[in-house]
mmCIF file of C-alpha atoms in Angstrom:
data_model
loop_
_atom_site.group_PDB
_atom_site.id
_atom_site.type_symbol
_atom_site.label_atom_id
_atom_site.label_comp_id
_atom_site.label_asym_id
_atom_site.label_seq_id
_atom_site.Cartn_x
_atom_site.Cartn_y
_atom_site.Cartn_z
ATOM 1 C CA MET A 1 -55.182 -16.413 -68.395
ATOM 2 C CA SER A 2 -54.518 -12.704 -69.181
ATOM 3 C CA ILE A 3 -55.720 -9.946 -66.819
ATOM 4 C CA ALA A 4 -58.391 -8.757 -69.422
ATOM 5 C CA ALA A 5 -59.883 -12.431 -69.451
ATOM 6 C CA THR A 6 -59.753 -12.465 -65.773
ATOM 7 C CA ILE A 7 -61.464 -9.088 -65.284
ATOM 8 C CA ASN A 8 -64.216 -10.486 -67.705
ATOM 9 C CA ASP A 9 -64.762 -13.557 -65.541
ATOM 10 C CA HIS A 10 -64.972 -11.344 -62.313
ATOM 11 C CA ILE A 11 -67.632 -9.171 -64.073
ATOM 12 C CA LYS A 12 -69.760 -12.109 -64.768
ATOM 13 C CA GLN A 13 -69.352 -13.354 -61.120
ATOM 14 C CA ALA A 14 -70.157 -9.704 -59.911
ATOM 15 C CA MET A 15 -73.318 -9.693 -62.446
ATOM 16 C CA LEU A 16 -74.352 -13.124 -60.937
ATOM 17 C CA ALA A 17 -73.912 -11.757 -57.305
ATOM 18 C CA LYS A 18 -75.684 -8.575 -57.992
ATOM 19 C CA ASP A 19 -72.590 -6.658 -56.598
ATOM 20 C CA LYS A 20 -73.073 -3.296 -57.950
ATOM 21 C CA ASP A 21 -69.846 -1.637 -56.547
ATOM 22 C CA ARG A 22 -67.546 -4.472 -57.693
ATOM 23 C CA LEU A 23 -69.386 -4.581 -61.239
ATOM 24 C CA ALA A 24 -68.972 -0.744 -61.902
ATOM 25 C CA ALA A 25 -65.222 -0.823 -60.880
ATOM 26 C CA LEU A 26 -64.513 -3.795 -63.191
ATOM 27 C CA ARG A 27 -66.467 -2.412 -66.030
ATOM 28 C CA ASP A 28 -64.308 0.728 -65.789
ATOM 29 C CA VAL A 29 -61.121 -1.348 -65.887
ATOM 30 C CA LYS A 30 -62.576 -3.193 -68.738
ATOM 31 C CA SER A 31 -63.440 -0.187 -70.708
ATOM 32 C CA LYS A 32 -60.110 1.269 -70.247
ATOM 33 C CA ILE A 33 -58.417 -1.931 -71.310
ATOM 34 C CA LEU A 34 -60.738 -1.974 -74.547
ATOM 35 C CA LEU A 35 -59.942 1.753 -75.430
ATOM 36 C CA GLU A 36 -56.252 0.956 -75.217
ATOM 37 C CA ALA A 37 -56.916 -1.996 -77.531
ATOM 38 C CA THR A 38 -58.514 -0.030 -80.217
ATOM 39 C CA SER A 39 -56.377 2.897 -80.038
ATOM 40 C CA GLY A 40 -53.323 0.849 -80.934
ATOM 41 C CA SER A 41 -52.717 -1.301 -83.872
ATOM 42 C CA GLY A 42 -53.614 -4.681 -82.417
ATOM 43 C CA THR A 43 -56.650 -5.980 -80.837
ATOM 44 C CA GLU A 44 -54.872 -7.447 -77.733
ATOM 45 C CA VAL A 45 -53.629 -5.784 -74.573
ATOM 46 C CA SER A 46 -50.583 -6.851 -73.175
ATOM 47 C CA ASP A 47 -50.617 -7.881 -69.425
ATOM 48 C CA ASP A 48 -48.042 -5.241 -68.786
ATOM 49 C CA VAL A 49 -50.227 -2.528 -70.324
ATOM 50 C CA ALA A 50 -53.198 -3.969 -68.389
ATOM 51 C CA MET A 51 -51.515 -3.760 -65.234
ATOM 52 C CA LYS A 52 -50.475 0.017 -65.766
ATOM 53 C CA ILE A 53 -54.077 0.731 -66.742
ATOM 54 C CA CYS A 54 -55.108 -1.029 -63.297
ATOM 55 C CA LEU A 55 -52.467 0.795 -61.240
ATOM 56 C CA LYS A 56 -53.571 4.126 -62.975
ATOM 57 C CA LEU A 57 -57.336 3.704 -62.152
ATOM 58 C CA TYR A 58 -56.172 2.519 -58.676
ATOM 59 C CA LYS A 59 -54.212 5.759 -57.937
ATOM 60 C CA GLN A 60 -57.122 7.999 -59.200
ATOM 61 C CA ARG A 61 -59.516 6.204 -57.049
ATOM 62 C CA MET A 62 -57.334 6.831 -54.001
ATOM 63 C CA GLU A 63 -56.443 10.355 -54.843
ATOM 64 C CA THR A 64 -60.432 11.194 -55.283
ATOM 65 C CA TYR A 65 -60.890 9.240 -51.710
ATOM 66 C CA GLU A 66 -58.303 11.560 -50.015
ATOM 67 C CA LEU A 67 -60.072 14.446 -51.568
ATOM 68 C CA TYR A 68 -63.457 13.483 -50.667
ATOM 69 C CA ILE A 69 -62.277 12.948 -47.116
ATOM 70 C CA ALA A 70 -60.753 16.490 -46.965
ATOM 71 C CA GLN A 71 -63.949 17.693 -48.162
ATOM 72 C CA GLY A 72 -65.952 16.003 -45.586
ATOM 73 C CA ARG A 73 -68.034 13.738 -48.159
ATOM 74 C CA GLU A 74 -67.506 10.291 -46.571
ATOM 75 C CA ASP A 75 -70.669 8.767 -48.590
ATOM 76 C CA LEU A 76 -68.730 9.525 -51.900
ATOM 77 C CA ALA A 77 -65.118 8.600 -50.358
ATOM 78 C CA THR A 78 -66.655 5.151 -49.312
ATOM 79 C CA ASP A 79 -67.642 4.346 -52.811
ATOM 80 C CA GLU A 80 -64.033 5.287 -54.244
ATOM 81 C CA LEU A 81 -62.428 3.412 -51.443
ATOM 82 C CA VAL A 82 -64.552 0.159 -52.200
ATOM 83 C CA GLN A 83 -63.707 0.448 -56.048
ATOM 84 C CA ALA A 84 -60.133 0.831 -55.310
ATOM 85 C CA LYS A 85 -60.066 -2.124 -53.220
ATOM 86 C CA VAL A 86 -61.510 -4.072 -56.291
ATOM 87 C CA ILE A 87 -58.888 -2.599 -58.494
ATOM 88 C CA GLU A 88 -56.235 -3.538 -56.174
ATOM 89 C CA GLU A 89 -57.015 -7.273 -56.319
ATOM 90 C CA PHE A 90 -55.501 -7.113 -60.003
ATOM 91 C CA LEU A 91 -52.064 -5.398 -58.796
ATOM 92 C CA PRO A 92 -49.065 -7.214 -57.689
ATOM 93 C CA LYS A 93 -48.288 -7.124 -54.087
ATOM 94 C CA GLN A 94 -47.092 -3.692 -52.983
ATOM 95 C CA LEU A 95 -43.668 -3.602 -51.497
ATOM 96 C CA SER A 96 -43.158 -2.467 -48.022
ATOM 97 C CA GLU A 97 -40.952 0.542 -47.145
ATOM 98 C CA ASP A 98 -38.102 -1.706 -45.949
ATOM 99 C CA GLU A 99 -38.188 -3.737 -48.860
ATOM 100 C CA ILE A 100 -38.041 -0.538 -51.133
ATOM 101 C CA LYS A 101 -35.283 0.458 -48.806
ATOM 102 C CA ALA A 102 -33.311 -2.772 -49.501
ATOM 103 C CA GLU A 103 -33.735 -2.342 -53.269
ATOM 104 C CA ILE A 104 -32.480 1.189 -53.050
ATOM 105 C CA THR A 105 -29.434 0.052 -51.091
ATOM 106 C CA ALA A 106 -28.616 -2.575 -53.710
ATOM 107 C CA ALA A 107 -28.979 -0.184 -56.449
ATOM 108 C CA ILE A 108 -26.671 2.397 -54.921
ATOM 109 C CA ASN A 109 -24.241 -0.417 -54.484
ATOM 110 C CA ALA A 110 -24.462 -1.897 -57.888
ATOM 111 C CA LEU A 111 -24.269 1.674 -59.633
ATOM 112 C CA GLY A 112 -21.551 3.205 -57.385
ATOM 113 C CA VAL A 113 -23.575 6.359 -57.025
ATOM 114 C CA SER A 114 -22.698 8.770 -54.161
ATOM 115 C CA GLY A 115 -24.746 11.929 -54.118
ATOM 116 C CA PRO A 116 -27.856 13.760 -55.182
ATOM 117 C CA GLN A 117 -26.448 14.443 -58.673
ATOM 118 C CA ASP A 118 -26.880 10.775 -59.254
ATOM 119 C CA MET A 119 -30.462 10.492 -58.388
ATOM 120 C CA GLY A 120 -31.650 10.304 -62.079
ATOM 121 C CA LYS A 121 -29.585 7.405 -62.893
ATOM 122 C CA LEU A 122 -30.675 5.676 -59.738
ATOM 123 C CA MET A 123 -34.445 6.574 -60.173
ATOM 124 C CA GLY A 124 -34.189 5.275 -63.677
ATOM 125 C CA ARG A 125 -32.968 1.840 -62.778
ATOM 126 C CA LEU A 126 -35.488 1.680 -59.745
ATOM 127 C CA SER A 127 -38.591 2.890 -61.540
ATOM 128 C CA ALA A 128 -37.948 0.292 -64.142
ATOM 129 C CA LYS A 129 -37.240 -2.714 -61.461
ATOM 130 C CA LEU A 130 -40.163 -1.508 -59.204
ATOM 131 C CA SER A 131 -42.686 -0.754 -61.731
ATOM 132 C CA GLY A 132 -46.168 -1.708 -60.559
ATOM 133 C CA LYS A 133 -44.744 -2.788 -57.161
ATOM 134 C CA ALA A 134 -44.287 0.398 -55.515
ATOM 135 C CA ASP A 135 -45.281 3.976 -55.780
ATOM 136 C CA GLY A 136 -43.100 6.373 -57.691
ATOM 137 C CA LYS A 137 -43.486 9.072 -54.994
ATOM 138 C CA LEU A 138 -42.414 6.995 -52.432
ATOM 139 C CA ILE A 139 -39.447 5.632 -54.297
ATOM 140 C CA ALA A 140 -38.395 9.150 -54.844
ATOM 141 C CA THR A 141 -38.663 10.242 -51.436
ATOM 142 C CA LEU A 142 -36.545 7.246 -50.182
ATOM 143 C CA VAL A 143 -33.980 7.897 -52.773
ATOM 144 C CA LYS A 144 -33.538 11.411 -51.769
ATOM 145 C CA ALA A 145 -33.038 10.558 -48.087
ATOM 146 C CA ALA A 146 -30.611 7.762 -49.069
ATOM 147 C CA LEU A 147 -28.683 10.054 -51.138
ATOM 148 C CA SER A 148 -28.372 12.897 -48.895
#
């Protein structure tokens, strides 16, 4: 079952359970997937594209959550966090920092990179391999630390 079909099923369940917060998050994801489907040439969205949409929405919710916390708006921050948790259910399991470091070490050995000048080559490989499984900012930070 595709991610879009799974989201539709979860929308139906949220409607039956009258879970407004969950329903709002799921409808937002569905609307972004439908927008992507109608903007391209086809009518179907692949699971990879749907995963990227979910990841983008998750990141947006978490950034907004942190912003609301910094401004002292816990009421709005709670809503964003609840929606982020709903979207997170559709994302693959995120790698821990230790798992990312192990991937970086393996990539360094495979590519034979030696210093900061090779960061682009290493980031290209790691970004493709860890797409959706780890935050790009965290990967970049750990790569910089490993190469210096």
